[in-house]
Coordinates of C-alpha atoms in Angstrom, one line a residue:
Chain A
A1 CA 1.1 13.1 22.3
Q2 CA 4.3 15.1 22.3
S3 CA 5.0 18.4 20.7
V4 CA 7.6 21.2 20.6
T5 CA 7.2 24.9 20.2
Q6 CA 10.1 27.0 19.2
L7 CA 9.5 30.7 19.8
G8 CA 10.9 32.9 17.1
S9 CA 11.5 31.6 13.6
H10 CA 14.3 34.0 13.1
V11 CA 16.8 35.3 15.7
S12 CA 19.5 37.8 14.9
V13 CA 22.5 38.5 17.2
S14 CA 25.8 40.3 17.0
E15 CA 29.0 38.4 16.9
G16 CA 30.2 37.9 20.5
A17 CA 26.7 38.4 22.0
L18 CA 24.7 35.8 23.9
V19 CA 22.6 33.3 21.9
L20 CA 19.3 32.2 23.3
L21 CA 17.0 30.0 21.3
R22 CA 13.7 29.0 23.0
C23 CA 12.1 25.7 23.1
N24 CA 9.0 24.5 25.1
Y25 CA 7.8 21.0 25.0
S26 CA 4.7 18.9 25.8
S27 CA 4.9 15.3 26.7
S28 CA 2.8 12.8 28.5
V29 CA 5.8 11.0 29.9
P30 CA 9.2 12.1 31.0
P31 CA 10.8 13.4 27.8
Y32 CA 14.1 13.0 26.0
L33 CA 15.0 16.4 24.4
F34 CA 17.4 17.2 21.6
W35 CA 18.8 20.2 19.8
Y36 CA 20.0 19.7 16.2
V37 CA 21.7 22.2 13.9
Q38 CA 21.3 22.3 10.1
Y39 CA 23.7 24.1 7.9
P40 CA 22.6 25.0 4.4
N41 CA 22.2 22.0 2.1
Q42 CA 23.3 19.6 4.9
G43 CA 21.6 17.1 7.2
L44 CA 20.9 17.6 10.8
Q45 CA 23.7 17.4 13.3
L46 CA 23.2 16.6 17.0
L47 CA 24.2 19.5 19.2
L48 CA 23.2 18.1 22.6
K49 CA 20.6 15.9 24.3
Y50 CA 18.8 15.5 27.6
T51 CA 17.9 12.0 28.6
S52 CA 17.0 12.3 32.3
A53 CA 20.4 12.7 33.7
A54 CA 21.9 16.1 34.5
T55 CA 19.5 19.0 33.8
L56 CA 22.2 21.2 32.4
V57 CA 23.6 19.7 29.3
K58 CA 26.7 20.7 27.4
G59 CA 27.0 20.1 23.7
I60 CA 29.4 20.8 20.9
N61 CA 30.6 24.2 19.7
G62 CA 30.1 25.8 23.1
F63 CA 26.3 25.3 23.2
E64 CA 24.4 24.2 26.3
A65 CA 20.8 23.8 27.3
E66 CA 19.0 23.5 30.6
F67 CA 16.0 21.2 31.2
K68 CA 13.4 22.9 33.4
K69 CA 10.5 20.6 34.1
S70 CA 8.5 23.3 35.9
E71 CA 8.6 25.5 32.8
T72 CA 8.5 22.6 30.3
S73 CA 11.4 24.3 28.6
F74 CA 14.7 23.3 27.1
H75 CA 16.3 26.6 25.9
L76 CA 19.6 26.6 24.0
T77 CA 22.3 29.1 24.9
K78 CA 25.8 30.1 23.9
P79 CA 27.7 32.8 25.7
S80 CA 29.3 34.3 22.7
A81 CA 28.1 34.0 19.1
H82 CA 30.4 33.3 16.3
M83 CA 29.8 33.8 12.6
S84 CA 30.0 30.1 12.0
D85 CA 27.0 29.6 14.3
A86 CA 24.7 30.9 11.6
A87 CA 22.4 28.0 10.8
E88 CA 18.9 26.6 11.5
Y89 CA 18.3 25.0 14.9
F90 CA 15.7 22.4 15.7
C91 CA 14.4 21.3 19.0
A92 CA 13.0 17.8 19.2
V93 CA 11.2 15.7 21.8
S94 CA 10.8 11.9 22.1
E95 CA 8.9 10.0 24.7
G96 CA 12.0 8.1 25.8
R97 CA 12.9 4.6 24.8
G98 CA 9.4 3.5 25.5
G99 CA 8.2 5.7 22.7
G100 CA 10.5 4.1 20.2
N101 CA 12.4 7.3 20.0
K102 CA 10.1 8.8 17.5
L103 CA 11.2 12.4 17.3
T104 CA 8.8 15.3 17.0
F105 CA 10.5 18.4 15.8
G106 CA 9.8 22.1 16.2
T107 CA 9.5 24.3 13.3
G108 CA 13.1 25.6 13.6
T109 CA 14.8 28.8 14.4
Q110 CA 17.1 30.5 11.8
L111 CA 20.0 32.1 13.6
K112 CA 21.7 35.0 11.9
V113 CA 25.0 36.4 13.3
E114 CA 26.0 39.9 12.3
L115 CA 29.3 41.6 12.6
Chain B
D1 CA 32.7 5.9 10.5
A2 CA 31.1 7.1 7.2
G3 CA 27.9 8.2 8.8
V4 CA 24.5 7.6 7.2
I5 CA 24.8 7.5 3.4
Q6 CA 22.0 8.6 1.0
S7 CA 21.8 8.5 -2.7
P8 CA 21.3 10.2 -4.9
R9 CA 21.9 13.6 -3.4
H10 CA 19.8 15.3 -6.0
E11 CA 17.1 14.0 -8.2
V12 CA 15.1 15.8 -10.8
T13 CA 12.3 13.9 -12.4
E14 CA 9.0 14.5 -14.3
M15 CA 5.6 14.0 -12.9
G16 CA 4.4 10.4 -13.2
Q17 CA 7.9 8.9 -13.0
E18 CA 9.0 6.4 -10.4
V19 CA 11.6 7.7 -7.9
T20 CA 13.7 5.5 -5.6
L21 CA 15.7 7.0 -2.8
R22 CA 18.4 4.9 -1.0
C23 CA 19.8 4.9 2.4
K24 CA 22.7 3.0 4.1
P25 CA 22.5 3.4 7.9
I26 CA 25.5 3.4 10.3
S27 CA 26.7 -0.1 10.9
G28 CA 25.3 -1.5 14.1
H29 CA 22.3 0.8 14.3
N30 CA 19.1 -1.2 14.5
S31 CA 16.5 1.6 13.8
L32 CA 16.1 3.6 10.7
F33 CA 13.9 6.6 10.0
W34 CA 12.7 8.4 6.9
Y35 CA 11.8 12.1 7.1
R36 CA 10.6 14.7 4.6
Q37 CA 11.5 18.4 5.0
T38 CA 9.5 21.1 3.2
M39 CA 9.2 24.8 3.9
M40 CA 5.5 24.5 4.5
R41 CA 5.4 21.5 6.7
G42 CA 8.9 21.4 8.3
L43 CA 10.3 18.0 9.2
E44 CA 7.9 15.1 9.1
L45 CA 8.5 11.5 10.0
L46 CA 7.3 9.2 7.2
I47 CA 8.2 5.8 8.5
Y48 CA 10.6 4.0 10.8
F49 CA 12.0 0.5 11.1
N50 CA 13.3 -1.5 14.1
N51 CA 15.5 -4.5 13.2
N52 CA 14.4 -4.2 9.5
V53 CA 10.7 -4.4 10.4
P54 CA 8.4 -1.4 9.7
I55 CA 7.0 -0.2 13.0
D56 CA 5.1 3.0 12.2
D57 CA 4.2 4.1 8.7
S58 CA 1.4 6.5 9.8
G59 CA 3.4 9.4 8.3
M60 CA 3.5 8.0 4.8
P61 CA 1.3 10.5 2.9
E62 CA -0.5 8.1 0.6
D63 CA -0.2 4.8 -1.3
R64 CA 2.1 6.3 -3.8
F65 CA 4.8 6.1 -1.1
S66 CA 6.4 2.8 0.0
A67 CA 9.5 1.9 2.0
K68 CA 11.5 -1.3 2.4
M69 CA 14.4 -2.4 4.5
P70 CA 15.5 -5.8 3.1
N71 CA 18.5 -6.0 5.4
A72 CA 20.3 -4.1 8.2
S73 CA 22.4 -2.1 5.9
F74 CA 20.0 -0.9 3.2
S75 CA 16.6 0.8 2.9
T76 CA 14.7 2.4 0.0
L77 CA 11.9 4.9 -0.2
K78 CA 9.9 4.7 -3.4
I79 CA 7.4 7.1 -4.9
Q80 CA 5.3 5.9 -7.7
P81 CA 4.0 7.9 -9.5
S82 CA 5.7 11.0 -8.4
E83 CA 3.9 14.4 -8.3
P84 CA 5.2 18.0 -8.1
R85 CA 4.0 18.2 -4.5
D86 CA 6.4 15.5 -3.5
S87 CA 9.3 17.9 -4.1
A88 CA 11.2 18.1 -0.8
V89 CA 14.4 17.1 0.9
Y90 CA 14.2 13.5 2.1
F91 CA 16.3 12.5 5.1
C92 CA 17.3 9.1 6.4
A93 CA 18.4 8.7 10.0
S94 CA 19.7 5.7 12.0
R95 CA 19.5 5.4 15.7
S96 CA 21.9 4.2 18.3
L97 CA 20.7 4.1 21.9
D98 CA 18.8 7.4 22.3
T99 CA 20.2 9.4 19.4
Q100 CA 19.3 9.6 15.7
Y101 CA 22.0 10.4 13.2
F102 CA 21.0 12.0 10.0
G103 CA 22.2 11.6 6.5
P104 CA 22.9 14.5 4.1
G105 CA 19.5 14.2 2.4
T106 CA 18.2 13.8 -1.1
R107 CA 16.8 16.9 -2.7
L108 CA 13.9 15.7 -4.9
T109 CA 12.4 18.0 -7.6
V110 CA 9.4 16.7 -9.5
L111 CA 8.6 18.8 -12.6

């Protein structure tokens, strides 16, 4: 069975500060990992994904994440926060194509960006 | 590309009524997923289809829920009869290769 744990349901940063959103996963097979962003009253938008290629993955809007197998982590970072980054962020895991790409989501982290 | 299309965007109904949610996946995507999002339970996978065939419906909460995919470009999720605890945002997603693309969701309120 696969699972995702997102530490911190709410994270607050100042504009221009580093953003770090934490995600740890559990999977019985090599995982595929995803970060999605959800703005208010909208659907989920893919930020980036790891599918067993490069361990450092770059996504849209300046976000990136690093797959660390030894730590079973896939933390999301952005060097400098912008007001427009305020949203809810979801980490998700699937057990690769063999798992039918069923996604298991974390509980989400609400990011607040302050002036 | 128009993305995944869902209708209606908002639905308000009374307990006991039938509700039908609709989804048009992105053309060429051969997998379709229905999710439900609530504050209490987060994002839950209800059912998914590959090539119009239901593969896993273990997330469907009970017999009041049913889903169909009569062709590659259309799917429905039906709740009959609806109950207040069904109030949630329902998302449809379609998949290409390894990635699921989500629609804007239908916000369902059952009074």
